[in-house]
Coordinates of N, CA and C in Angstrom, one line a residue:
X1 N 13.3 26.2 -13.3 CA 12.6 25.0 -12.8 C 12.0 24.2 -14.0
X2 N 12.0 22.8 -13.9 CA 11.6 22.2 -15.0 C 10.3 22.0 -15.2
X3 N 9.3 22.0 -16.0 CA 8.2 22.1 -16.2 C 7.4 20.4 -14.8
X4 N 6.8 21.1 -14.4 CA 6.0 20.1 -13.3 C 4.3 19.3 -14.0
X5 N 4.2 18.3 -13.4 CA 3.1 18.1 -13.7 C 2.0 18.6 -13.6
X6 N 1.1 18.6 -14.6 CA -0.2 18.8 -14.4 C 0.0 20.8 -14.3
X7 N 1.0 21.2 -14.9 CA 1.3 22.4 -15.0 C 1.2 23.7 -13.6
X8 N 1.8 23.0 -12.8 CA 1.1 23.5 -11.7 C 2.5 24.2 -11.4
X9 N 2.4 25.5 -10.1 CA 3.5 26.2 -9.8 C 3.9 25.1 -8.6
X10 N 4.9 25.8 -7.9 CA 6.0 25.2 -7.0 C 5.1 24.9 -6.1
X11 N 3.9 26.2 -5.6 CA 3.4 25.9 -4.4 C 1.9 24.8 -4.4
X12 N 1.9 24.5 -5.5 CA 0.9 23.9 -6.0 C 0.7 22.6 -5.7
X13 N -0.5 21.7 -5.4 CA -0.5 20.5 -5.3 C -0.9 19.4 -6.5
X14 N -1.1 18.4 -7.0 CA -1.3 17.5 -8.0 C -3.0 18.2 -7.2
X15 N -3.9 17.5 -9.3 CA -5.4 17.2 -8.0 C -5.7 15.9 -7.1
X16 N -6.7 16.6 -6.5 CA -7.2 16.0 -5.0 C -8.3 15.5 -5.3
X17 N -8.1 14.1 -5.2 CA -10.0 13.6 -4.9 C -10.1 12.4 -3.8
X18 N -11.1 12.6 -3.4 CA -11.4 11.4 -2.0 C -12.8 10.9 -2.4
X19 N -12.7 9.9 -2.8 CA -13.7 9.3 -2.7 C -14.6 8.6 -1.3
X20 N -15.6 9.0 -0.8 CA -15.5 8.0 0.6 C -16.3 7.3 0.1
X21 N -16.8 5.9 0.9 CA -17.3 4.6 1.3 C -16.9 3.9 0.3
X22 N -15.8 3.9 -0.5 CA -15.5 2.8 -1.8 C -15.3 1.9 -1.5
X23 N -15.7 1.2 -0.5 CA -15.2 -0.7 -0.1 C -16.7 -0.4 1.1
X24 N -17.7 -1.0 0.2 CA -19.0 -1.3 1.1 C -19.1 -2.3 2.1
X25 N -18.1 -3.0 1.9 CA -17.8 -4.1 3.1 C -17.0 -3.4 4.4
X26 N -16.5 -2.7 4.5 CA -15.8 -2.2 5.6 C -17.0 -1.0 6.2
X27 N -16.6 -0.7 7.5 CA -17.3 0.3 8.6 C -16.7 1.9 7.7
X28 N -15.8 2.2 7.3 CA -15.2 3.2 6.7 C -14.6 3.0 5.7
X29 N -14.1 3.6 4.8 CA -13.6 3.7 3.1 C -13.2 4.8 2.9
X30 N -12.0 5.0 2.3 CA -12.3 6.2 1.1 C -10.7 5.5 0.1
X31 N -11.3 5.9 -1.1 CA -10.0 5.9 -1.9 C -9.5 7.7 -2.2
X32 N -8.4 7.8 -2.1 CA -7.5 8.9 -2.3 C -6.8 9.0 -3.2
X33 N -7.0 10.3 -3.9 CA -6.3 10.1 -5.2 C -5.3 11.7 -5.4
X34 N -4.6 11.5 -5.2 CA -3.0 12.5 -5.6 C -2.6 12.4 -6.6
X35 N -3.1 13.4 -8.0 CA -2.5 13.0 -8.8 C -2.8 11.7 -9.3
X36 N -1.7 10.8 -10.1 CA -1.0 9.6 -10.3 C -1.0 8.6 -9.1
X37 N -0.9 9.3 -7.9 CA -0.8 8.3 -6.5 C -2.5 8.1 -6.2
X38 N -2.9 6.5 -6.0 CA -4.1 6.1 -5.5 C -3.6 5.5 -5.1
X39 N -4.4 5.3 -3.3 CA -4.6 4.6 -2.3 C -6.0 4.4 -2.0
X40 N -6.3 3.1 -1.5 CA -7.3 2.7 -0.8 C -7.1 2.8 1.0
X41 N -8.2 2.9 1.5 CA -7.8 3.5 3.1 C -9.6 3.1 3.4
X42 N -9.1 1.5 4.1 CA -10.4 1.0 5.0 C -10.1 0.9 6.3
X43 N -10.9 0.9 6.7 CA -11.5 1.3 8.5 C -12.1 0.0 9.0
X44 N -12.1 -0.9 10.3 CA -12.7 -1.5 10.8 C -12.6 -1.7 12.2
X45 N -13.6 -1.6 12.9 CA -14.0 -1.6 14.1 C -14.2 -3.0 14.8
X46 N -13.2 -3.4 15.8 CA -13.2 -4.6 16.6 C -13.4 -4.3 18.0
X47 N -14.6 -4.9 18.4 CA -15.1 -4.8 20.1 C -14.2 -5.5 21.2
X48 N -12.9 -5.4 21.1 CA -11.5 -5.6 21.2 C -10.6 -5.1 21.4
X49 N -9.6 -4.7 22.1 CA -8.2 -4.2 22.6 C -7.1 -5.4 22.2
X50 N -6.1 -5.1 21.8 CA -5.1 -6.2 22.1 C -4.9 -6.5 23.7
X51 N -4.3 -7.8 23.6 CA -4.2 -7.9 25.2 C -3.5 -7.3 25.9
X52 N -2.5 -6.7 25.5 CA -1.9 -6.0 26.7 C -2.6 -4.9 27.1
X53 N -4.1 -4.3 26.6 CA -4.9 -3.0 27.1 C -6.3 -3.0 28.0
X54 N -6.3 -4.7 28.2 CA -7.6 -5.1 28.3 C -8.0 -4.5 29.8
X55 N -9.3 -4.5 30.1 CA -9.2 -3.8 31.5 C -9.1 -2.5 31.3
X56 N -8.5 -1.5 30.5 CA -7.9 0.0 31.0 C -9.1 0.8 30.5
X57 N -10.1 0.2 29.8 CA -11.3 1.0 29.8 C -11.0 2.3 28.3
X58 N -10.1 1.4 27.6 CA -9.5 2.5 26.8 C -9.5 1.8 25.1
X59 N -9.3 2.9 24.3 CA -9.6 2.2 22.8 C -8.0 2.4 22.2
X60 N -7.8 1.9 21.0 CA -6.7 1.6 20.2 C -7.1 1.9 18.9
X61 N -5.8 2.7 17.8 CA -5.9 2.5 16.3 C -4.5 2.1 15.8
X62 N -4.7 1.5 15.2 CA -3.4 0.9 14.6 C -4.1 0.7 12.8
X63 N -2.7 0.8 12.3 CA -2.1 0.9 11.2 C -2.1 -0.5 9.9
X64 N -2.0 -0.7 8.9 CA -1.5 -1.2 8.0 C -1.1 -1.0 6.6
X65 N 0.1 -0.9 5.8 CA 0.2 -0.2 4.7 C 1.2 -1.3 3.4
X66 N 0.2 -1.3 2.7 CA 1.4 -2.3 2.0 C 1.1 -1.5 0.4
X67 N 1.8 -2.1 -1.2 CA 1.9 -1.6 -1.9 C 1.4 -2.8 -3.0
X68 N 0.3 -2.7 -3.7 CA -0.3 -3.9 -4.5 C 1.2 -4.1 -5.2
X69 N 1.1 -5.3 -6.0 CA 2.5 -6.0 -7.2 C 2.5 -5.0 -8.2
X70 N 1.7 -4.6 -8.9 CA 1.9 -3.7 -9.7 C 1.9 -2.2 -10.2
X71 N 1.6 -1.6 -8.2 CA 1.6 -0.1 -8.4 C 2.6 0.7 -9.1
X72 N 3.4 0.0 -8.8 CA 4.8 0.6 -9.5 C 5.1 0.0 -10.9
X73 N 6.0 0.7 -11.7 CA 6.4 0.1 -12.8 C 7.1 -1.4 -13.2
X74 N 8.1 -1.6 -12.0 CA 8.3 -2.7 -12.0 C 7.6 -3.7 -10.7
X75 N 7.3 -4.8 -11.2 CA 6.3 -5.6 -10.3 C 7.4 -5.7 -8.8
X76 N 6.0 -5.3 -7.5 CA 6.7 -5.5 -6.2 C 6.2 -6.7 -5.7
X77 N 7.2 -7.1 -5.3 CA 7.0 -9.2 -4.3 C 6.2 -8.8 -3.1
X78 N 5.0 -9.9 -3.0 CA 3.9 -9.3 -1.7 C 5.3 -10.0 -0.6
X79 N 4.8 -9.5 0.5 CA 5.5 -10.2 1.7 C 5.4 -11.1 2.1
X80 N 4.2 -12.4 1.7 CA 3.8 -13.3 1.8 C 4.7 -14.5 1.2
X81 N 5.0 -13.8 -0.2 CA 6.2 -14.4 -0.6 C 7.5 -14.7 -0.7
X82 N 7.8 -13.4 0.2 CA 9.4 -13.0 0.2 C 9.5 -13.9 1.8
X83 N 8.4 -14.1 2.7 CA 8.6 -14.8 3.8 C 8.6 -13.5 5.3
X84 N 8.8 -12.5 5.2 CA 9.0 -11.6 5.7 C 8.2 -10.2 5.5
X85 N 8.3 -8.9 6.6 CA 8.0 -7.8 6.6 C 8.3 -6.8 5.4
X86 N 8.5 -5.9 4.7 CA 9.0 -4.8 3.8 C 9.5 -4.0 5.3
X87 N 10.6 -3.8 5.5 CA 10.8 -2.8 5.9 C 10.5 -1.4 6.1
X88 N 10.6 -0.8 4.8 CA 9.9 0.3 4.4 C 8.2 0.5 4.6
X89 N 7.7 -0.5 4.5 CA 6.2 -0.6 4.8 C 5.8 -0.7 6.1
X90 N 6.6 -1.2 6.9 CA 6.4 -1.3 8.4 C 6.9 0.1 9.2
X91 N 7.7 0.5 8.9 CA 8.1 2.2 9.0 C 6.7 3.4 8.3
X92 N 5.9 2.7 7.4 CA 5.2 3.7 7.0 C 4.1 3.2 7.7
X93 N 3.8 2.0 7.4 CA 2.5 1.9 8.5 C 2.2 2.1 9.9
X94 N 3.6 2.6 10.8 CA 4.1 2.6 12.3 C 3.8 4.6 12.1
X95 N 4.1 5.5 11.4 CA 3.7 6.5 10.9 C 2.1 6.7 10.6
X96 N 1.7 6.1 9.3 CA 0.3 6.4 10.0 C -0.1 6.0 11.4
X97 N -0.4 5.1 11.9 CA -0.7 4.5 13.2 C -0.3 5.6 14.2
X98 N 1.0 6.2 14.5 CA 0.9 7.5 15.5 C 0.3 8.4 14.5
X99 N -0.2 9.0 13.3 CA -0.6 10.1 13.3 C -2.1 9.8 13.4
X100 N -2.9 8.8 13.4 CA -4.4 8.5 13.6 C -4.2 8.4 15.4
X101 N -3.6 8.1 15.8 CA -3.7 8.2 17.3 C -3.8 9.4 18.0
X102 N -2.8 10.8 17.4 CA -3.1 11.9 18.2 C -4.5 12.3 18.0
X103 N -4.8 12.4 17.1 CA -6.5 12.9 17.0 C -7.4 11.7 17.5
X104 N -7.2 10.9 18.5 CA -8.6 9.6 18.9 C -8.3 10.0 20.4
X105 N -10.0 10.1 20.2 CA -9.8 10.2 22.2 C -10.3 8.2 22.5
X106 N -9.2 7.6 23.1 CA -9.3 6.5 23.1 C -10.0 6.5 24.3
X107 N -10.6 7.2 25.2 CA -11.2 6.8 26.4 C -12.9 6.8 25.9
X108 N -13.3 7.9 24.9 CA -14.3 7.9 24.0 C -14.8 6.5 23.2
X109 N -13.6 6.0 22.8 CA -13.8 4.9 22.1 C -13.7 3.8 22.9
X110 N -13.8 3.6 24.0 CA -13.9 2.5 24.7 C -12.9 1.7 24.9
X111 N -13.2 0.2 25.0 CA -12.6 -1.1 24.9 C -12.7 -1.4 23.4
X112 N -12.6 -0.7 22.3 CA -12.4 -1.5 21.2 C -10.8 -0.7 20.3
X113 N -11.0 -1.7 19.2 CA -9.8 -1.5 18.4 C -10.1 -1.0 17.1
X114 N -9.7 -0.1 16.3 CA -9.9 -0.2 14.7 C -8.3 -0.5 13.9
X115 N -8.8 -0.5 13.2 CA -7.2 -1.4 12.0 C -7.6 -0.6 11.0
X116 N -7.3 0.5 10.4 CA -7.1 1.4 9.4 C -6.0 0.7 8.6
X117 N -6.1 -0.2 7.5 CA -5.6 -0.6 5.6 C -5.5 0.2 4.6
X118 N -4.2 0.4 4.5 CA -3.5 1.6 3.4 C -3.2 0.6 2.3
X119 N -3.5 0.3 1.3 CA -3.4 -0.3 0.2 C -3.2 1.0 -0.7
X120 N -1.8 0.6 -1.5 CA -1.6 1.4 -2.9 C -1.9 0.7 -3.9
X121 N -2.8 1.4 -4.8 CA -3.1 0.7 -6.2 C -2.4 1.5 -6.9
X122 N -1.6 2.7 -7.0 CA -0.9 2.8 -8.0 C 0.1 4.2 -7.2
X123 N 1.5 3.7 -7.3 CA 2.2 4.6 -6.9 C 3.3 5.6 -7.6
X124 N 3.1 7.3 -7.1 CA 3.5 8.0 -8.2 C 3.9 9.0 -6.9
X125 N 4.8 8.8 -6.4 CA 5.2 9.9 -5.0 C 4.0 10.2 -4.1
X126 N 4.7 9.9 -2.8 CA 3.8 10.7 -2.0 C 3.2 10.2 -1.5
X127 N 3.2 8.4 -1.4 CA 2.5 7.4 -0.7 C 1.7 7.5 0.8
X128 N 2.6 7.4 1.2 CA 2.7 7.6 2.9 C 1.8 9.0 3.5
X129 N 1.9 9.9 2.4 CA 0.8 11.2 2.6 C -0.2 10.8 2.4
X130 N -0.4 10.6 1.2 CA -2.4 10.0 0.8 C -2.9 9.6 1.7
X131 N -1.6 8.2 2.4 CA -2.2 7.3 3.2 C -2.5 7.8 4.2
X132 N -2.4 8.5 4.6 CA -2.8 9.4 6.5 C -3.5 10.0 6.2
X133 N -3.7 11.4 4.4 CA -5.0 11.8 4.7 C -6.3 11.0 4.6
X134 N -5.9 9.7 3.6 CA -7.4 9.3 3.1 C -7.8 8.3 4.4
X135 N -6.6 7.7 5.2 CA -7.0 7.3 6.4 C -8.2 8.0 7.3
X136 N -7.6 9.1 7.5 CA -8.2 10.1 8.1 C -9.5 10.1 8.2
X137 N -10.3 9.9 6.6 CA -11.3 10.2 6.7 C -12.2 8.7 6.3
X138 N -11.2 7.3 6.2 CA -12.0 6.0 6.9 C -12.1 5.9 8.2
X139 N -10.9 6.5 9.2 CA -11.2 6.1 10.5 C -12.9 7.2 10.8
X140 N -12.7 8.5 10.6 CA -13.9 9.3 10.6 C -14.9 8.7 10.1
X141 N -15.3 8.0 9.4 CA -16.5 7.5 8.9 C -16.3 5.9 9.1
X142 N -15.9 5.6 9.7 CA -16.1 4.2 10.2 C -16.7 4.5 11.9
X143 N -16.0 5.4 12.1 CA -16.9 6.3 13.9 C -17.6 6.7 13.8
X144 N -18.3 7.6 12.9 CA -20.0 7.9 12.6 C -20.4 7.1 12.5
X145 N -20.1 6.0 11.5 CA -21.3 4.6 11.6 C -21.6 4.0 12.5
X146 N -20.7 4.1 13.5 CA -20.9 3.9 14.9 C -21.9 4.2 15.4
X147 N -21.5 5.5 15.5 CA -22.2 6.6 16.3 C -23.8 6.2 16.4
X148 N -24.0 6.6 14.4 CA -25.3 6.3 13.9 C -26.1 5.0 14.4
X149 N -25.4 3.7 14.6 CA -26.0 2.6 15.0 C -26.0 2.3 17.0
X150 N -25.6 3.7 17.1 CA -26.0 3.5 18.5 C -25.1 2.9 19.6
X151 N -23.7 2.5 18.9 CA -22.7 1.9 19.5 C -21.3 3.1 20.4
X152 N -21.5 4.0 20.0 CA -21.1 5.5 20.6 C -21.5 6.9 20.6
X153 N -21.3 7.3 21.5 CA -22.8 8.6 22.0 C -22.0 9.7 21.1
X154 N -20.2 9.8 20.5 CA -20.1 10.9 19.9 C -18.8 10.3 18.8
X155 N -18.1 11.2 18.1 CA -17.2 10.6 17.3 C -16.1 10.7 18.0
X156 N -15.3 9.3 18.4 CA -14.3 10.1 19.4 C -13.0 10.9 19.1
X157 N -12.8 11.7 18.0 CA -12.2 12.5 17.7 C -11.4 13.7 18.0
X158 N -10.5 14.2 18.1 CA -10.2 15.3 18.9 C -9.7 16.7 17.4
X159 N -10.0 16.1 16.6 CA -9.6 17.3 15.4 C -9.4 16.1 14.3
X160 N -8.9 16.8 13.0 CA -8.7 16.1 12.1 C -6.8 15.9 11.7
X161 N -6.3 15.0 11.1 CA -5.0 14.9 10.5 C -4.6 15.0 9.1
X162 N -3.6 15.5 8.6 CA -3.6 14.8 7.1 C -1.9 15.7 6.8
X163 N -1.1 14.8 5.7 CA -0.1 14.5 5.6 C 0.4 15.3 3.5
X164 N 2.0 15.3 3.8 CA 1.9 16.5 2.2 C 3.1 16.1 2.3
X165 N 4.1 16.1 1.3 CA 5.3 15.8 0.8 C 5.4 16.8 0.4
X166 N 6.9 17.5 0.8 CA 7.4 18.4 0.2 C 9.1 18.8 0.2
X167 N 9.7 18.9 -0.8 CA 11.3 19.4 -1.1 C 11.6 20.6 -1.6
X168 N 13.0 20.3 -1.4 CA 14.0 21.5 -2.4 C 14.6 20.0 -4.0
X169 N 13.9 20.3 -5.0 CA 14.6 20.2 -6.4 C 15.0 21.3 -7.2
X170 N 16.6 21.3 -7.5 CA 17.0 21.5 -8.1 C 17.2 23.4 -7.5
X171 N 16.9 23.2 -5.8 CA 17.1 24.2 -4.8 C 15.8 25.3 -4.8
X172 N 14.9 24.6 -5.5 CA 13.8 25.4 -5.1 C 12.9 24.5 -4.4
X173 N 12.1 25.0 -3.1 CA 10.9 24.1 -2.3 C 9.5 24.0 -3.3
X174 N 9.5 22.7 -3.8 CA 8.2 22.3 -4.2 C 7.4 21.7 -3.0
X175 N 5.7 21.8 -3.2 CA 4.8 21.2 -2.6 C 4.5 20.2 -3.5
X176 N 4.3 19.0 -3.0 CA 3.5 17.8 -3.1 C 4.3 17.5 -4.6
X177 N 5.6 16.5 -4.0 CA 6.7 15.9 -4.7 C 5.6 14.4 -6.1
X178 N 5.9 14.5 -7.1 CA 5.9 13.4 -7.4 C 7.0 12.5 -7.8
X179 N 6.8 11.4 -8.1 CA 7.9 10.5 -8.5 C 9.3 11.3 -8.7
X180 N 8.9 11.4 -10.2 CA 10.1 12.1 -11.2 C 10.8 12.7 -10.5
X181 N 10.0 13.9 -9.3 CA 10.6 15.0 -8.4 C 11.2 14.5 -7.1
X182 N 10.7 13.7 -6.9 CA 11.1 12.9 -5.3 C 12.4 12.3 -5.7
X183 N 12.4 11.4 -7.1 CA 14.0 10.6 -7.3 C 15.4 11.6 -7.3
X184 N 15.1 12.9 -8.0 CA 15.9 13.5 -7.6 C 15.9 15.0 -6.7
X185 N 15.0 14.7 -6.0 CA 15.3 16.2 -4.4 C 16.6 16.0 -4.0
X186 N 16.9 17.1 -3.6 CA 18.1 17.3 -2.6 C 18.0 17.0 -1.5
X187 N 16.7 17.3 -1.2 CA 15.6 17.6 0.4 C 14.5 16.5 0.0
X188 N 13.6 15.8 0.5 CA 12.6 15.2 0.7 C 11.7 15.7 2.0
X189 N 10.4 15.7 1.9 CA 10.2 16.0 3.3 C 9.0 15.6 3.5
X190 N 8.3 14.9 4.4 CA 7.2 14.3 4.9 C 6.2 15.0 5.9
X191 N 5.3 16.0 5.9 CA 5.0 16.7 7.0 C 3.4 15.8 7.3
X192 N 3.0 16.2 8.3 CA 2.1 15.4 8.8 C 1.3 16.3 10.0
X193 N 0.2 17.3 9.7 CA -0.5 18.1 10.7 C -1.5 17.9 11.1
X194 N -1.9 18.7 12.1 CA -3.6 18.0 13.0 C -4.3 19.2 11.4
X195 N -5.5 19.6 12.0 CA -6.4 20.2 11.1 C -6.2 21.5 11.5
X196 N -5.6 22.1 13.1 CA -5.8 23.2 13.7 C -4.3 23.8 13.8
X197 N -3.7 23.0 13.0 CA -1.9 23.7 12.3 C -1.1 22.8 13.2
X198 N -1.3 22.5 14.0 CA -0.5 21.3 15.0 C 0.7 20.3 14.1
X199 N 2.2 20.7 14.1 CA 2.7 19.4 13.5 C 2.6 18.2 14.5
X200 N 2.8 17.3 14.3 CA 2.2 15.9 14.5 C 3.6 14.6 14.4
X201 N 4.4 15.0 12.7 CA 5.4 14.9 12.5 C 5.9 15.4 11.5
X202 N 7.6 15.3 11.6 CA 8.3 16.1 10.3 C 9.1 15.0 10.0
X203 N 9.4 14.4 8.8 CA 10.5 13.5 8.3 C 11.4 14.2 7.6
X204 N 12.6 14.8 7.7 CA 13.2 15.4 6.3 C 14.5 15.1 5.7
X205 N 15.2 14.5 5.0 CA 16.3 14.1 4.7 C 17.1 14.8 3.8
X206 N 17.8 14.9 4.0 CA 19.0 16.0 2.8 C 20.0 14.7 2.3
X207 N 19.4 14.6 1.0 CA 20.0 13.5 -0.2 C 21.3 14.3 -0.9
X208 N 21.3 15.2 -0.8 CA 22.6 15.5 -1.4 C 23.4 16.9 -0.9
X209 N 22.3 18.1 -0.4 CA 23.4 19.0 0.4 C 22.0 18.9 1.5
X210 N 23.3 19.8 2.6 CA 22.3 20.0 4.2 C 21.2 21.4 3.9
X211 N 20.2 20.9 4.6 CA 19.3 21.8 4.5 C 19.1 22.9 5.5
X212 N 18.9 24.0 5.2 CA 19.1 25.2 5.4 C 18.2 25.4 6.7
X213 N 18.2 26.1 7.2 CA 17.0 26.5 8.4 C 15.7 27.1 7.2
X214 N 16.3 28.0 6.6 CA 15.5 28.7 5.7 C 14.6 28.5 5.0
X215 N 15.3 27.2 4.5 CA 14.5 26.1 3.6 C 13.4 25.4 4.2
X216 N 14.1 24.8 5.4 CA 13.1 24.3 6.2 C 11.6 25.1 6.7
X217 N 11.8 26.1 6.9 CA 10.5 27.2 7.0 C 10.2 27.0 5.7
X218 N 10.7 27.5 4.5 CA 10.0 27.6 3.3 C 9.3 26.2 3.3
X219 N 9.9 24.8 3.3 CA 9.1 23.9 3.0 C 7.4 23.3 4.0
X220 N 7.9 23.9 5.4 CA 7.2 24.1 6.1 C 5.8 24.5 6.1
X221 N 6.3 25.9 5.3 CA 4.8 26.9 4.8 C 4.5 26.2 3.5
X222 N 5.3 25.4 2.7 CA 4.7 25.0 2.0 C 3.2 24.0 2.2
X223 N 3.6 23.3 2.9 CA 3.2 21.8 3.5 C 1.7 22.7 4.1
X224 N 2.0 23.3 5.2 CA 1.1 24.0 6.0 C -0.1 24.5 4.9
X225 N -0.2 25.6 4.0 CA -1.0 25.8 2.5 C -1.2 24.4 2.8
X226 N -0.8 23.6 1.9 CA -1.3 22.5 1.1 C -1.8 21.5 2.0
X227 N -1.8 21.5 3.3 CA -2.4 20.5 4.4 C -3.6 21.5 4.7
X228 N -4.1 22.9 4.6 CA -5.4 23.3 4.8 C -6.1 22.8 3.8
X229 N -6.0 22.8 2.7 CA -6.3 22.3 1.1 C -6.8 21.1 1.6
X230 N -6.1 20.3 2.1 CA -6.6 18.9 2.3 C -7.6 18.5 2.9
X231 N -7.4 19.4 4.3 CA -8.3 19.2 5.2 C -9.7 19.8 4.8
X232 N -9.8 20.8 3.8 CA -11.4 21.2 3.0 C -12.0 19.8 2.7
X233 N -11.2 19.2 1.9 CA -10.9 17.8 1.1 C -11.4 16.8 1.7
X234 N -11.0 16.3 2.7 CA -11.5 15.8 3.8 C -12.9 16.0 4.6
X235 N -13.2 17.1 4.8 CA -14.4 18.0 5.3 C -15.7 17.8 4.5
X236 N -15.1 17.3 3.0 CA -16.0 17.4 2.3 C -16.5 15.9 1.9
X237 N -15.4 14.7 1.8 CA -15.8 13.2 1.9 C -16.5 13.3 3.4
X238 N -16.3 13.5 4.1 CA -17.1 12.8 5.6 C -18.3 14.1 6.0
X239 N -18.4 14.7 5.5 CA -19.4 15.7 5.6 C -19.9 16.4 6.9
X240 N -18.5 16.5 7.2 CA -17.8 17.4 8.6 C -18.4 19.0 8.0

C-alpha cells in the first residue's frame, strides 16, 4: 500500500476537528475539518413550513450544499453564473437533507423549518461526509438555542448522524478516502449512520472491478469504527 496521508494505517481517519458556533450570525455553526477537507455547516431556524406542510402541525429540515470557486485546485463556476443547478451538488445536498431528517422528531419541532448550509472552503475528498457530520452538529445547536430561549420545551432529536468515506485502493479497504485516494479507488463508498449504529445510507460504486460481498463488510466495519470516532467528535462540539 502506498504511503497515506498524515501517516495513518488503512483503518485510520485524517484528523478531526469541529469547531462549533463559527458563524455568530446563524442560530447553529460549526466548521468541520477532515484533514485537507473544510466545510462550513450553518443552521437556521424559520417559524415556517413550506407550503405544502402548513396546517400538519409538523416541522421540516432541508439541505444546501455548494463548493466555494476556489476549494479546489482549479477554480469552480458558482451556479449563479453558469445560469443553472450543479448537478452533483443538488444530489449531495438531497443526501444531507434525508440524513438530518431521520434523526428530527418533526412533530417536536413544530410548524417551523431549518435550512442547514454546507459550504466547502476547501476540498480534499470526502465532501459530502464532513458535510452531514458537521451538519449534524449546526442543526443540534441551532435547537438548543432554541430550547434555551424558550421557543421549545426539548431538542427535537431522536439520536445523532454522521457520515465516512470509504474504499478498496489498489484492493485494500481504506477508511476516510482522500483526494489522491478517491481519484483512483476501485470501490468508493459513502456511508452515512445514526449514532446508535443504524445505517441511514450506503452509496457504493465499483469504478473499475465489482465489489465483493466481503469487501463490502470490510468497508462497512470500516466506516462503522470511524463513524463512532465521529460521533465522540460531535458529543464534544455540542456538549452532548
Amino acid at each position: 500500500m502506498a504511503e497515506r496521508s498524515y501517516e495513518r494505517s488503512s483503518a485510520e481517519m485524517r484528523p478531526v476537528e469541529i469547531e462549533p458556533g463559527f458563524v455568530r450570525t446563524a442560530h447553529g455553526s460549526a466548521l468541520i475539518s477532515m484533514g485537507e477537507t473544510r466545510v462550513i455547516c450553518t443552521a437556521s431556524i424559520a417559524d415556517e413550513v413550506p407550503r405544502w406542510m402548513r396546517g400538519r402541525g409538523r416541522g421540516w429540515v432541508t439541505a444546501e450544499y455548494a463548493m466555494l470557486p476556489a476549494s479546489t485546485n482549479e477554480r469552480k463556476q458558482r451556479d449563479s453564473v453558469k445560469g443553472r443547478p450543479d448537478g452533483r451538488s443538488t444530489e449531495i445536498q438531497r443526501l444531507i437533507g434525508r440524513s438530518l431528517r431521520v434523526v428530527t422528531d418533526f412533530e417536536a419541532l413544530g410548524e417551523r423549518a431549518v435550512w442547514v448550509d454546507c459550504d466547502v472552503l476547501q476540498a480534499d475528498g470526502g465532501t459530502r461526509c464532513a458535510s452531514i457530520t458537521g451538519a449534524y452538529v449546526a442543526l443540534h445547536l441551532a435547537l438548543a438555542a432554541a430550547v434555551e430561549r424558550g421557543e421549545l420545551e426539548s431538542v427535537p432529536l431522536t439520536g445523532s448522524v454522521a457520515a465516512l468515506s470509504v474504499g478498496m485502493v489498489d484492493g485494500e479497504a481504506l477508511c476516510d478516502l482522500d483526494y489522491s485516494e478517491d481519484s483512483r479507488a476501485e470501490v468508493d463508498a459513502n456511508v452515512v449512520m445514526t449514532g446508535d449504529g443504524g445505517l441511514v445510507e450506503v452509496q457504493a460504486t465499483a469504478e473499475q472491478t465489482p465489489l465483493s460481498r466481503a469487501s463490502l463488510d470490510d468497508l462497512l466495519g470500516l466506516a462503522e469504527a470511524g463513524i463512532a470516532e465521529l460521533r465522540l467528535a460531535q458529543e464534544q462540539a455540542t456538549g452532548a
